[in-house]
CSV table of N, CA and C in Angstrom, one decimal:
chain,number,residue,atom,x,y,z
A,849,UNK,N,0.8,-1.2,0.0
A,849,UNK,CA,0.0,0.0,0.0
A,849,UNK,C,0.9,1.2,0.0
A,850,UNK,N,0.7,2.0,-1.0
A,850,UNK,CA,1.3,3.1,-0.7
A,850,UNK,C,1.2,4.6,0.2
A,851,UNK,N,1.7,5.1,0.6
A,851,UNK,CA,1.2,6.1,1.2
A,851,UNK,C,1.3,7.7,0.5
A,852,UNK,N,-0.1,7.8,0.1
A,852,UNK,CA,-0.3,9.2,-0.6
A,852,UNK,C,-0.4,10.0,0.3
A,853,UNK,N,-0.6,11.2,0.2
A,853,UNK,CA,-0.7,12.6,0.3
A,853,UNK,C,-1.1,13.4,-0.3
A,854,UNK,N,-2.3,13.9,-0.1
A,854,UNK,CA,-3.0,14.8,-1.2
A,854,UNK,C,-3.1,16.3,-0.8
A,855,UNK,N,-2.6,17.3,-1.2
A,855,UNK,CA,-2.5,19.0,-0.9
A,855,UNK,C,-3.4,19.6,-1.4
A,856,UNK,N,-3.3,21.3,-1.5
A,856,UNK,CA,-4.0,22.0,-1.7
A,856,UNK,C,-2.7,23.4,-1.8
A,857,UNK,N,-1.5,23.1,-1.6
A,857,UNK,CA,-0.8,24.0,-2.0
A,857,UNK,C,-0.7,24.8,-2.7
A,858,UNK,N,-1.1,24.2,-3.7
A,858,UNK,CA,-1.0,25.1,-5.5
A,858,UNK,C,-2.4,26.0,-5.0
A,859,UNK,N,-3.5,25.9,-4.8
A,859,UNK,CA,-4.6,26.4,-4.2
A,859,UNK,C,-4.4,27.5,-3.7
A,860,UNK,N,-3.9,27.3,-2.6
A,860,UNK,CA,-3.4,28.5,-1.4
A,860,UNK,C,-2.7,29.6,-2.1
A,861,UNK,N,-1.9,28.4,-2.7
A,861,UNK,CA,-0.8,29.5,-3.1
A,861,UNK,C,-1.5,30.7,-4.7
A,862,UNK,N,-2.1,30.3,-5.3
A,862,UNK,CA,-2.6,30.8,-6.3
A,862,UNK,C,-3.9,31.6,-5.6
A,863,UNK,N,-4.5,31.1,-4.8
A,863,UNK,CA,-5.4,32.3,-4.2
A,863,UNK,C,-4.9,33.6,-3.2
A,864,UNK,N,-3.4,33.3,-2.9
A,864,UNK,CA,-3.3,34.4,-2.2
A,864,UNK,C,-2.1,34.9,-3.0
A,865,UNK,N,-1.6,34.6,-4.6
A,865,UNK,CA,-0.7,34.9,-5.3
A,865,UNK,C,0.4,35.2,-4.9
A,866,UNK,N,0.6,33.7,-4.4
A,866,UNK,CA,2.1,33.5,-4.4
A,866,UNK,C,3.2,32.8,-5.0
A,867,UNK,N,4.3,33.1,-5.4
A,867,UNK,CA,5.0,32.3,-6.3
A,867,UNK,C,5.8,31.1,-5.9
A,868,UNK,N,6.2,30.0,-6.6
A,868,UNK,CA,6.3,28.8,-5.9
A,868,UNK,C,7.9,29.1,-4.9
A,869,UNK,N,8.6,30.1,-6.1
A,869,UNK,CA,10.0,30.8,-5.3
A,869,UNK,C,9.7,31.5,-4.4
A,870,UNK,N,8.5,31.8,-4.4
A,870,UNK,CA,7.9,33.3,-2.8
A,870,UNK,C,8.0,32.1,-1.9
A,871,UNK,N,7.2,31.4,-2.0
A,871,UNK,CA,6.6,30.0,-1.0
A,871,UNK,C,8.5,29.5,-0.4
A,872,UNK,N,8.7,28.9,-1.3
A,872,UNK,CA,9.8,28.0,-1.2
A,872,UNK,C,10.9,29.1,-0.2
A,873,UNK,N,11.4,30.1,-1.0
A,873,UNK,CA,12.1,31.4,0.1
A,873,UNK,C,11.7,31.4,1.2
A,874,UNK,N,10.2,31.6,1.8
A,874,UNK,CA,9.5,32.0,2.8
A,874,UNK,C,9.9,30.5,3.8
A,875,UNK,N,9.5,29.2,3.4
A,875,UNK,CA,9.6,27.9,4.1
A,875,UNK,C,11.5,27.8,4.2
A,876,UNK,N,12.1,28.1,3.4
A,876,UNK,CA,13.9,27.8,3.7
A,876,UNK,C,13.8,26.8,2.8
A,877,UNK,N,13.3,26.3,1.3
A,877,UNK,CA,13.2,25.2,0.7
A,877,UNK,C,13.4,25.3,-0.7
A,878,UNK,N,13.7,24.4,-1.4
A,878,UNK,CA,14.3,25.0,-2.7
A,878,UNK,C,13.2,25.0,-3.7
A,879,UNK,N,13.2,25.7,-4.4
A,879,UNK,CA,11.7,26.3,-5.2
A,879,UNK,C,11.0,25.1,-6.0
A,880,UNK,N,11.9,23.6,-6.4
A,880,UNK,CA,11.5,22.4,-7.2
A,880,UNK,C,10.5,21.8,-6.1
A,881,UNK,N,11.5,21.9,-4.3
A,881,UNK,CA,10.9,21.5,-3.9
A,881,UNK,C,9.1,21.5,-3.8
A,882,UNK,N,8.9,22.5,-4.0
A,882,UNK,CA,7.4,23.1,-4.0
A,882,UNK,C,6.3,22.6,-5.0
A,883,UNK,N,7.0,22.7,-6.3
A,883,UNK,CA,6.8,21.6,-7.4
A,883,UNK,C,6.2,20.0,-7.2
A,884,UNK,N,7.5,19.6,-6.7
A,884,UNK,CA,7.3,18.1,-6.0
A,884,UNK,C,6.0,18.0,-5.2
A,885,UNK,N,6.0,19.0,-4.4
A,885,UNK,CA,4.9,19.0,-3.4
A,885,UNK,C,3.5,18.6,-4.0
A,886,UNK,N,3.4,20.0,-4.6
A,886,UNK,CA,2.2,20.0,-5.6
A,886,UNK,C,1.6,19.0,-6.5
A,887,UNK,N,2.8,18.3,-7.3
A,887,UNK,CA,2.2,17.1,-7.7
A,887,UNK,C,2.3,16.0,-7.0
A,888,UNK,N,2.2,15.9,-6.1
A,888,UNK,CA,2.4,14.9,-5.1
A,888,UNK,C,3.7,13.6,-5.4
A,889,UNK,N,4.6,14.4,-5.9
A,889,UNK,CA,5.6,13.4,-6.0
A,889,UNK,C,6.6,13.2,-5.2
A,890,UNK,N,6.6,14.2,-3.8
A,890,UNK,CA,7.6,13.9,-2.3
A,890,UNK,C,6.5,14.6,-1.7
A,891,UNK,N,6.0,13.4,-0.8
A,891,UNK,CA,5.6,13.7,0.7
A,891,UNK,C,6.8,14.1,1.7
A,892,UNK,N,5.6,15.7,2.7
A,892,UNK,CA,6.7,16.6,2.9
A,892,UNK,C,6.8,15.9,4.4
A,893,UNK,N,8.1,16.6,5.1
A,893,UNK,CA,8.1,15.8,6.6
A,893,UNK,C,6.7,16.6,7.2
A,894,UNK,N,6.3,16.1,8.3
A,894,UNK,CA,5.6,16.6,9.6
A,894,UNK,C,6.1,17.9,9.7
A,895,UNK,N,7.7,18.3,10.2
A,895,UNK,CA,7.9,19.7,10.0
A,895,UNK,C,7.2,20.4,9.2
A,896,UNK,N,8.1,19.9,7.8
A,896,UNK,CA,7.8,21.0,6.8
A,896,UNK,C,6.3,21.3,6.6
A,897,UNK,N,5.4,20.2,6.7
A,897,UNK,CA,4.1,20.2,6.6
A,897,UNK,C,3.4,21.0,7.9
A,898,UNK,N,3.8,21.2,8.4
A,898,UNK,CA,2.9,22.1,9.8
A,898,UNK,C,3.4,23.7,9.4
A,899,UNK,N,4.8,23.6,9.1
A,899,UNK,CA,5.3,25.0,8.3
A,899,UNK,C,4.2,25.5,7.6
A,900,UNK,N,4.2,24.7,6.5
A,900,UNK,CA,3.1,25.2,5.3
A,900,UNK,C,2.0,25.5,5.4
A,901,UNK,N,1.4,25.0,6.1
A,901,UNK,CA,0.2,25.2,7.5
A,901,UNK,C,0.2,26.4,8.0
A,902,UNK,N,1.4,26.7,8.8
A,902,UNK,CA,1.5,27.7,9.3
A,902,UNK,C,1.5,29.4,8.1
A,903,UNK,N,2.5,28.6,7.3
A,903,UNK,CA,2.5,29.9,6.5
A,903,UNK,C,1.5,30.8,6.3
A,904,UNK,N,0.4,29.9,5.5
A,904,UNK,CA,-1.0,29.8,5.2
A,904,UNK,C,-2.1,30.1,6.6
A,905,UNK,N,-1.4,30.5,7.3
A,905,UNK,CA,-2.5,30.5,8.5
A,905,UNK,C,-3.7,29.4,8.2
A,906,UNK,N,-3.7,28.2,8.3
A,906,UNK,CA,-4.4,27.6,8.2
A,906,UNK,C,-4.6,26.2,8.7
A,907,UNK,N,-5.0,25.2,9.4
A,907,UNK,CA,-5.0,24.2,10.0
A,907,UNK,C,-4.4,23.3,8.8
A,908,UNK,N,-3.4,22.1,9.1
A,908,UNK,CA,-2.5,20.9,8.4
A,908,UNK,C,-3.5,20.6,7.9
A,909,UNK,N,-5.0,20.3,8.2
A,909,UNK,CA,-5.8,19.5,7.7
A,909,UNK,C,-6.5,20.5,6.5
A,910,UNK,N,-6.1,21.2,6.6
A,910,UNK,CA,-6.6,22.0,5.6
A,910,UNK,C,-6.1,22.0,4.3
A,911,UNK,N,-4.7,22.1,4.4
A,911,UNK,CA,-3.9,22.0,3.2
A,911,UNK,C,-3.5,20.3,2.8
A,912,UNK,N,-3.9,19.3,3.8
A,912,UNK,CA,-3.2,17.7,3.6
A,912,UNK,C,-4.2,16.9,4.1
A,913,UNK,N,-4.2,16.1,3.5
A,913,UNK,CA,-4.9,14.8,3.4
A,913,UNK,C,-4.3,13.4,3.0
A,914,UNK,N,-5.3,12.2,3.6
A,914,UNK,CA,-4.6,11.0,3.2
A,914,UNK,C,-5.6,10.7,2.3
A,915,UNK,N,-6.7,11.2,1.9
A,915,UNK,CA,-8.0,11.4,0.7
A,915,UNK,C,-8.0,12.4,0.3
A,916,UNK,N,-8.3,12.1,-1.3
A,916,UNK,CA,-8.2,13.2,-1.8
A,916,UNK,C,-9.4,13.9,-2.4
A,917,UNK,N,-9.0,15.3,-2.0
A,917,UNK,CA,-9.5,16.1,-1.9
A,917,UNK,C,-11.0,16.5,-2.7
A,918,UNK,N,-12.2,17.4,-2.3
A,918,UNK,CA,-13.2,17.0,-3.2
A,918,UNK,C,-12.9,18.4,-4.5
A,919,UNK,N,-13.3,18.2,-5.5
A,919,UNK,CA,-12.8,19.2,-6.8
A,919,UNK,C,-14.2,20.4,-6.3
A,920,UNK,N,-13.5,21.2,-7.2
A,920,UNK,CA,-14.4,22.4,-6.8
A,920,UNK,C,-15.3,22.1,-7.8
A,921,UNK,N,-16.9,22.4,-7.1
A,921,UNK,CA,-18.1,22.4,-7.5
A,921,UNK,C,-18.8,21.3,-7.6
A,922,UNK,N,-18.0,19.9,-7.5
A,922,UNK,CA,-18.8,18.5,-7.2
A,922,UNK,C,-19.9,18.6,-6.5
A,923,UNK,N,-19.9,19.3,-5.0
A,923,UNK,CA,-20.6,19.4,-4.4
A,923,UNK,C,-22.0,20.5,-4.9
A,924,UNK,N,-21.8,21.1,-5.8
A,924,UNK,CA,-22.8,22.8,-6.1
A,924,UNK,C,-23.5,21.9,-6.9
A,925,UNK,N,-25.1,22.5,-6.5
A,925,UNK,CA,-25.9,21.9,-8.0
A,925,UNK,C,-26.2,23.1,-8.6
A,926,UNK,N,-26.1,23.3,-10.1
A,926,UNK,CA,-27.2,24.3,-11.0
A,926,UNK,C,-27.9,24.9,-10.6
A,927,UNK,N,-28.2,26.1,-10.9
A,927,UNK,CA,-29.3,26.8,-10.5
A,927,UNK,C,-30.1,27.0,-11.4
């Protein structure tokens, strides 16, 4: 079984227009790193992950998950 990790980084970070080098500078991380993140191709430590959290003023559960995430407007019906 593998263990995923599903984010919302790219989210955050595009809603509060930030750049992946803004992000990455801000955490002490190298800018690919952030990349990685986003496509979920390196799950981050516990640190780094509460960091990000923090950046974002936002609860870990907010930005991470072991399910992924629901897409915007699945939930909205038509009016």
């Amino acid at each position: 079984m593998s263990e995923v990790i599903y984010n919302r980084i790219a989210v955050l970070r595009v809603e509060r227009g930030v750049s992946r080098r803004q992000l990455a500078e801000a955490l002490g991380v190298h800018y690919q790193t952030i990349g990685y993140l986003e496509r979920g191709e390196y799950s981050p430590s516990l640190y780094l992950a509460l960091r990000i959290a923090e950046h974002f003023e936002v609860a870990v559960e907010v930005v991470f998950s072991t399910s992924p995430f629901p897409r915007i407007g699945d939930s909205e019906q038509s009016a």
